[in-house]
Coordinates of C-alpha atoms and ligand atoms in Angstrom, one line a residue:
X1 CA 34.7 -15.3 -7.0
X2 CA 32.5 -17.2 -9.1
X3 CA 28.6 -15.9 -9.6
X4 CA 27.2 -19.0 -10.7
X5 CA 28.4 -22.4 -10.4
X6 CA 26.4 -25.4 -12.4
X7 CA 27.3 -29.1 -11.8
X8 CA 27.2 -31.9 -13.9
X9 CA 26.7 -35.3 -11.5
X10 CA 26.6 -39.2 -13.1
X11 CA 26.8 -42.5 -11.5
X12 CA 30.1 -42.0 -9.3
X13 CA 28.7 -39.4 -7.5
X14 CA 26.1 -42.4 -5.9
X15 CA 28.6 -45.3 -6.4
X16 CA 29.6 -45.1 -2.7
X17 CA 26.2 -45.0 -1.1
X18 CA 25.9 -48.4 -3.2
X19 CA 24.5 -47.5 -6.6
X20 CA 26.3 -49.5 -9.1
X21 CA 27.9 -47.8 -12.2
X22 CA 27.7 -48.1 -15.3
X23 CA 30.6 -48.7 -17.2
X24 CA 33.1 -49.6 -14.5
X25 CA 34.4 -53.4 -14.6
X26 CA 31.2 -54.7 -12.2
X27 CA 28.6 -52.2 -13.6
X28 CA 24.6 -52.2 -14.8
X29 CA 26.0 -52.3 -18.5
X30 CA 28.3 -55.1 -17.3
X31 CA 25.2 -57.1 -16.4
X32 CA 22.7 -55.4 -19.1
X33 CA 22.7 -54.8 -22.7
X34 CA 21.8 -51.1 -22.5
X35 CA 19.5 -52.2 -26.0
X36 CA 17.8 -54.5 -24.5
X37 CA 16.7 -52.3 -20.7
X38 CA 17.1 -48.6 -21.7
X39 CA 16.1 -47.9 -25.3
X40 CA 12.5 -47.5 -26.6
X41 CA 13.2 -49.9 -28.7
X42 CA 13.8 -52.6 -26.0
X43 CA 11.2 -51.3 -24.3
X44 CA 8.5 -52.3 -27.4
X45 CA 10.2 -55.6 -27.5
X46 CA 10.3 -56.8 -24.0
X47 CA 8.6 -54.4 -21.5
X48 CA 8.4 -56.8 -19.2
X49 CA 11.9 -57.1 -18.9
X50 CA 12.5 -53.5 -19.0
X51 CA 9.6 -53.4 -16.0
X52 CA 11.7 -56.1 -14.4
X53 CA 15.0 -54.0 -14.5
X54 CA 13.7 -50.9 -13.2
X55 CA 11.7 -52.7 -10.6
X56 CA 15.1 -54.3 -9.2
X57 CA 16.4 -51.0 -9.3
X58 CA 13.5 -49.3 -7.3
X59 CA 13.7 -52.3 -4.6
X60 CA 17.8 -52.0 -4.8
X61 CA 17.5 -48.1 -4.4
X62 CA 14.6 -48.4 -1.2
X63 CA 17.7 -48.6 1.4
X64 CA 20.4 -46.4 0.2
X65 CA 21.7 -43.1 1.9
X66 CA 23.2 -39.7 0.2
X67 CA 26.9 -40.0 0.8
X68 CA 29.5 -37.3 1.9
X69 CA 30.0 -36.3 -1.3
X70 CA 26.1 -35.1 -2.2
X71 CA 25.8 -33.3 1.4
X72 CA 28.7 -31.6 0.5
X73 CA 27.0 -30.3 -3.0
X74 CA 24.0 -29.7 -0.8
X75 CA 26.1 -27.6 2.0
X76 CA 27.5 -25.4 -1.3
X77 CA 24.4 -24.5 -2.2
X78 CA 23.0 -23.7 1.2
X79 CA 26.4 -21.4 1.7
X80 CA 27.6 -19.4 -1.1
X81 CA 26.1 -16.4 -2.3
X82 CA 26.5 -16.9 -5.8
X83 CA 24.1 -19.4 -7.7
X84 CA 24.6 -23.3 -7.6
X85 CA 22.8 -25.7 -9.6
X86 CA 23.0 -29.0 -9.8
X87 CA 22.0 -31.3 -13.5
X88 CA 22.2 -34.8 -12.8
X89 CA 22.5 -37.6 -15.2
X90 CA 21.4 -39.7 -12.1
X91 CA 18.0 -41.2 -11.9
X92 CA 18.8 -42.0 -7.8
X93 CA 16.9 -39.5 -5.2
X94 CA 20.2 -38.9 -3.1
X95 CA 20.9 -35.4 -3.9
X96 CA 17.2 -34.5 -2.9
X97 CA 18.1 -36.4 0.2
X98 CA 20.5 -34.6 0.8
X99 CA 19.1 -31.5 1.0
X100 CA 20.0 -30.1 -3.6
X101 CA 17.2 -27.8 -4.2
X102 CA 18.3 -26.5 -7.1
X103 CA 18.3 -29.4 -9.2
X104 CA 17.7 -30.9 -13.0
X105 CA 17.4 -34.7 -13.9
X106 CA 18.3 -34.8 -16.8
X107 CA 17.6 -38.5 -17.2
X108 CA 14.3 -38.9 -15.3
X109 CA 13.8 -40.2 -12.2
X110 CA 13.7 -43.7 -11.0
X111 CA 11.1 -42.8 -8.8
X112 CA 8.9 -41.5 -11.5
X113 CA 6.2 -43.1 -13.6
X114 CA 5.0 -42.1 -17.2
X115 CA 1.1 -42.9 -18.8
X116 CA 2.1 -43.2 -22.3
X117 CA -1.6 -43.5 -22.6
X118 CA -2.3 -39.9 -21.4
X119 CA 1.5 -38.4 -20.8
X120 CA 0.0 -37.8 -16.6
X121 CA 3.4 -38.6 -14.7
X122 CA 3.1 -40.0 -10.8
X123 CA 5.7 -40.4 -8.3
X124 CA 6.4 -44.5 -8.6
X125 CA 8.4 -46.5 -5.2
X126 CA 6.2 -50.0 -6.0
X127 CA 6.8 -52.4 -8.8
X128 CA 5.2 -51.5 -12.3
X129 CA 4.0 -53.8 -15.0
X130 CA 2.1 -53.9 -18.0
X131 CA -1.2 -54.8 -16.2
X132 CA -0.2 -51.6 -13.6
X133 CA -3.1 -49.3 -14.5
X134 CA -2.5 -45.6 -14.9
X135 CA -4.3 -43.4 -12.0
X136 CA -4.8 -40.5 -14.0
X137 CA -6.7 -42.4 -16.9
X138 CA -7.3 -46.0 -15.7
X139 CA -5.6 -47.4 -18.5
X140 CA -3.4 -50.3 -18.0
X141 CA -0.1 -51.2 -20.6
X142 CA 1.0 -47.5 -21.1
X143 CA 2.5 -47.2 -17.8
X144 CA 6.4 -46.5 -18.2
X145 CA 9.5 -45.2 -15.8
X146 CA 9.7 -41.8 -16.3
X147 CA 13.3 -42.0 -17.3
X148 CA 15.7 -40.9 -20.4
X149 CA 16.0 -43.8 -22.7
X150 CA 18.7 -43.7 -25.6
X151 CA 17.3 -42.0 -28.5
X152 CA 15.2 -40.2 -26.2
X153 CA 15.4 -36.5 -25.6
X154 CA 16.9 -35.4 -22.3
X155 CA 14.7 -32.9 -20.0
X156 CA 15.1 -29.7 -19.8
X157 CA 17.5 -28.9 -22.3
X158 CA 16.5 -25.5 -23.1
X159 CA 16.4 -24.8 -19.5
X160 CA 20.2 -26.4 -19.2
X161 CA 21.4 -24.6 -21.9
X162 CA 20.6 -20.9 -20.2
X163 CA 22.6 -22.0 -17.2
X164 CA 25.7 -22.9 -19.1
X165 CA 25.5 -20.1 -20.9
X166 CA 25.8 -18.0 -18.1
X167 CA 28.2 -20.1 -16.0
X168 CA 31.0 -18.9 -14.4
X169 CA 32.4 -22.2 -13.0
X170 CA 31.3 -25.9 -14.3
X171 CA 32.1 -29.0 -12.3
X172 CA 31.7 -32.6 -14.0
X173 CA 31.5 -35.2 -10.8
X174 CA 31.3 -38.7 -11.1
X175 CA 30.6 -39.2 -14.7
X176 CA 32.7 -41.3 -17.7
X177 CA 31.7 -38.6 -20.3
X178 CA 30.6 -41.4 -22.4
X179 CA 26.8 -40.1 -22.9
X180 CA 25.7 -37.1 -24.4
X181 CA 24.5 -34.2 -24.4
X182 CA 25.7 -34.3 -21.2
X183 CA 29.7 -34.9 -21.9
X184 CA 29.1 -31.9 -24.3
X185 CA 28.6 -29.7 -21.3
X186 CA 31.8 -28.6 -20.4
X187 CA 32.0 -27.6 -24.0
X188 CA 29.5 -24.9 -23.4
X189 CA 30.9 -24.0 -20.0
X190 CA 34.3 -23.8 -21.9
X191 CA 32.6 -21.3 -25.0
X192 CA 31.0 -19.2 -22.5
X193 CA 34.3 -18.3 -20.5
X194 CA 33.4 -21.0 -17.2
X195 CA 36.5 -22.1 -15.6
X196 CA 35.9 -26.1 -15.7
X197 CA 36.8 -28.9 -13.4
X198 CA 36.5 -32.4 -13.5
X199 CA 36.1 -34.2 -9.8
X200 CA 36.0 -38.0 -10.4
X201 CA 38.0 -41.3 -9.3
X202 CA 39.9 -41.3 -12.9
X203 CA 40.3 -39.0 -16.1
X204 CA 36.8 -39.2 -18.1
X205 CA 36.6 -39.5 -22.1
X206 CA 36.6 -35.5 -21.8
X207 CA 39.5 -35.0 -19.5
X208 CA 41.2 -32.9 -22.1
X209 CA 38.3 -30.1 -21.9
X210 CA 38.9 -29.7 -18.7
X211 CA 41.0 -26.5 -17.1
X212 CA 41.7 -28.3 -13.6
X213 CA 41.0 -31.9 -12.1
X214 CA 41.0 -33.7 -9.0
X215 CA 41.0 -37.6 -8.8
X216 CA 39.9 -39.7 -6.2
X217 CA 36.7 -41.1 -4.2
X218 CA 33.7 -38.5 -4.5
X219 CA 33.2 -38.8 -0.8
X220 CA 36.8 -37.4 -0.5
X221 CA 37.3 -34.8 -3.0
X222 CA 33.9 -33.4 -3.4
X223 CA 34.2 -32.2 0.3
X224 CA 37.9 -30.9 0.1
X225 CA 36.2 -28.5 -3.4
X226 CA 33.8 -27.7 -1.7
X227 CA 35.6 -26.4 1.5
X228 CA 38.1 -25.0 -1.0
X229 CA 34.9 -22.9 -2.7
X230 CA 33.8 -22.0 0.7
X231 CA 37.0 -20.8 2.4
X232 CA 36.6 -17.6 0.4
X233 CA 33.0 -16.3 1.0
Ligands
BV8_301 C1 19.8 -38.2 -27.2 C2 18.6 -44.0 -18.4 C3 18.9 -37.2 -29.2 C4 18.1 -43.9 -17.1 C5 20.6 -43.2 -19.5 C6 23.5 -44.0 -31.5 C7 22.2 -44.4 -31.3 C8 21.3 -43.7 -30.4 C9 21.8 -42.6 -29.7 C10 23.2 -42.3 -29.9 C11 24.0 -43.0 -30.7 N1 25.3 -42.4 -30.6 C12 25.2 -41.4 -29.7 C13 24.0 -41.3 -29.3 C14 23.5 -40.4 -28.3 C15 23.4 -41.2 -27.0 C16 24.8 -41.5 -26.5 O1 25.4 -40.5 -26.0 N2 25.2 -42.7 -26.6 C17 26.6 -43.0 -26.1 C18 26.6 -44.3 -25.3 C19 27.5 -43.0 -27.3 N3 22.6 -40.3 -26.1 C20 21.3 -40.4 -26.1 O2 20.6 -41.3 -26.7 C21 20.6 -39.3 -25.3 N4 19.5 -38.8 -26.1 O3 20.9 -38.1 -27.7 O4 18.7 -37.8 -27.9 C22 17.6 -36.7 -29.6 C23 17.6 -35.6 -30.4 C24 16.4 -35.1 -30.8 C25 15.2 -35.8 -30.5 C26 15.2 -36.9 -29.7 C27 16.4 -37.4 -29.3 C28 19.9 -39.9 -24.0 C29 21.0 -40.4 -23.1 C30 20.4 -40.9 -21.8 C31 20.3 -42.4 -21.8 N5 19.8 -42.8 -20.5 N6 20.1 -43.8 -18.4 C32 18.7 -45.0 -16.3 O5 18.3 -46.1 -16.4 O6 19.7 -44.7 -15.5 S1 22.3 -43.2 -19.7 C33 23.1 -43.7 -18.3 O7 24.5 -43.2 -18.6 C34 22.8 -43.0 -17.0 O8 21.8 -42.0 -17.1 C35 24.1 -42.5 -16.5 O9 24.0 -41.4 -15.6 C36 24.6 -42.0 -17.8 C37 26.0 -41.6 -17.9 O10 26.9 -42.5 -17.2 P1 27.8 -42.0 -16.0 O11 26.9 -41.4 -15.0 O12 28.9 -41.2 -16.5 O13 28.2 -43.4 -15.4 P2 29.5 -44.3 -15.9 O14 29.3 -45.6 -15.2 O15 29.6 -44.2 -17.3 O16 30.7 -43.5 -15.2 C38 30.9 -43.4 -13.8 C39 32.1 -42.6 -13.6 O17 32.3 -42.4 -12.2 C40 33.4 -43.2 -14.1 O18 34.2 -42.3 -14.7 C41 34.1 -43.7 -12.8 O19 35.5 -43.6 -12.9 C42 33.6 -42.7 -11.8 N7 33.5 -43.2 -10.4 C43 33.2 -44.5 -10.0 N8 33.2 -44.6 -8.7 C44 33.5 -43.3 -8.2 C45 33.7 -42.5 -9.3 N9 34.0 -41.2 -9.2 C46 34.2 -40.7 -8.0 N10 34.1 -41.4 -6.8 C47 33.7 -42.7 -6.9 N11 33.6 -43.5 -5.8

């Protein structure tokens, strides 16, 4: 029986409470130049239509509802003895919604706001803007979303790192393997002896590092797992 069980989530675990994608046919990069919305650089250039991107997304994100598929992760980690953790490339609230405690974004949250002026970070629902004013220091034109741009380090990497390392099964869900670090993970998983399994609705770029796979619709496959984890406690 596995001891500790780490979980990588991206975009398809959220895609059927209504969160578009990224990279499917109909997805955010589909619609965006990710240069342009989610770089630093793009961000210097045109904050106001990064603020306007993120904004949409706050507003587009106000109504949506964890799906079967993150109250499943949730029910895992309320019921097996071993360790569960989940690291999610996803900037959505849904898996604290659903009840995740023990849980890394990776990428930030879309619910999050960053002073560049004096690094304070706020939790952020409303619309931001370069004349919003910062309410730690009263500044206004530093204030950012406090999410993982390209180029941009991902949080908590050390932190991520020490739970690979001591993984003894890794689950990718939902995610193309397109971005890293995070498609490295299951590389890690693999060197420190972590059976590895990808759940998603087709093979990812990294389907070849992967001991065992399921495809299909999170919200069906994610629960069968999950019961299949469970039948053995
Ligand atoms: C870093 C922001 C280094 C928040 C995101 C050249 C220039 C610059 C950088 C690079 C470069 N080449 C490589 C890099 C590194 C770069 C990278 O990997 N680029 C890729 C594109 C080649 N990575 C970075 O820049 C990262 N930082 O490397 O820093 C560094 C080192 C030292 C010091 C400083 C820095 C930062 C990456 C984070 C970027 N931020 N988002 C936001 O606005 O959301 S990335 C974005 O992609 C999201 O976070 C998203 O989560 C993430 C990954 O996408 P997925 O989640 O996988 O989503 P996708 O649509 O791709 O796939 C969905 C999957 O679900 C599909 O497989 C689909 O089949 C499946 N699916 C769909 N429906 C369902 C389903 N599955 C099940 N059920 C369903 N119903």
């Amino acid at each position: 029986m596995a001891e500790r069980i780490v979980i990588l989530t991206g975009a398809g675990l959220s895609a059927e409470s209504g969160v578009p994608t990224f990279r499917d046919k109909d997805g955010v990069w589909a619609k965006y130049d990710y240069r342009d919305v989610a770089t630093p650089e793009g961000f210097a250039r045109d904050p106001a239509l990064v603020h306007a991107f993120y904004n949409m997304r706050r507003r587009a994100h106000a109504g949506i509802q964890p799906n079967a598929a993150h109250a499943a992760l949730a029910r895992l980690e309320r019921a097996y003895p071993g360790e569960v953790w989940v690291v999610t490339q996803n900037v959505d609230a849904l898996h604290e919604a659903a009840g995740t405690k023990n849980l890394i974004h990776m990428h930030g949250e879309l619910f999050g706001a960053l002073c560049t002026h004096c690094g304070a970070r706020f939790p952020w629902s409303g619309d931001m803007s370069l004349e919003t004013r910062c309410p730690g220091c009263g500044k206004a034109g530093g204030m950012r979303p406090d999410v993982v741009w390209f180029g941009e380090m991902p949080y908590q990497m050390e932190r991520i790192g020490e739970l690979l390392a001591a993984a003894d099964l890794f689950i990718s869900i939902g995610t193309s393997g397109n971005v890293y670090p995070a498609a490295g993970f299951v590389a890690e998983a693999r060197a420190a002896g972590a059976h590895t399994v990808e759940l998603n609705l087709e093979p990812s770029e990294g389907r070849l590092m992967f001991a065992e796979a399921m495809h299909g619709a999170a919200t069906v496959i994610v629960p069968a797992y999950v019961n299949r984890l469970l039948q053995w406690v």
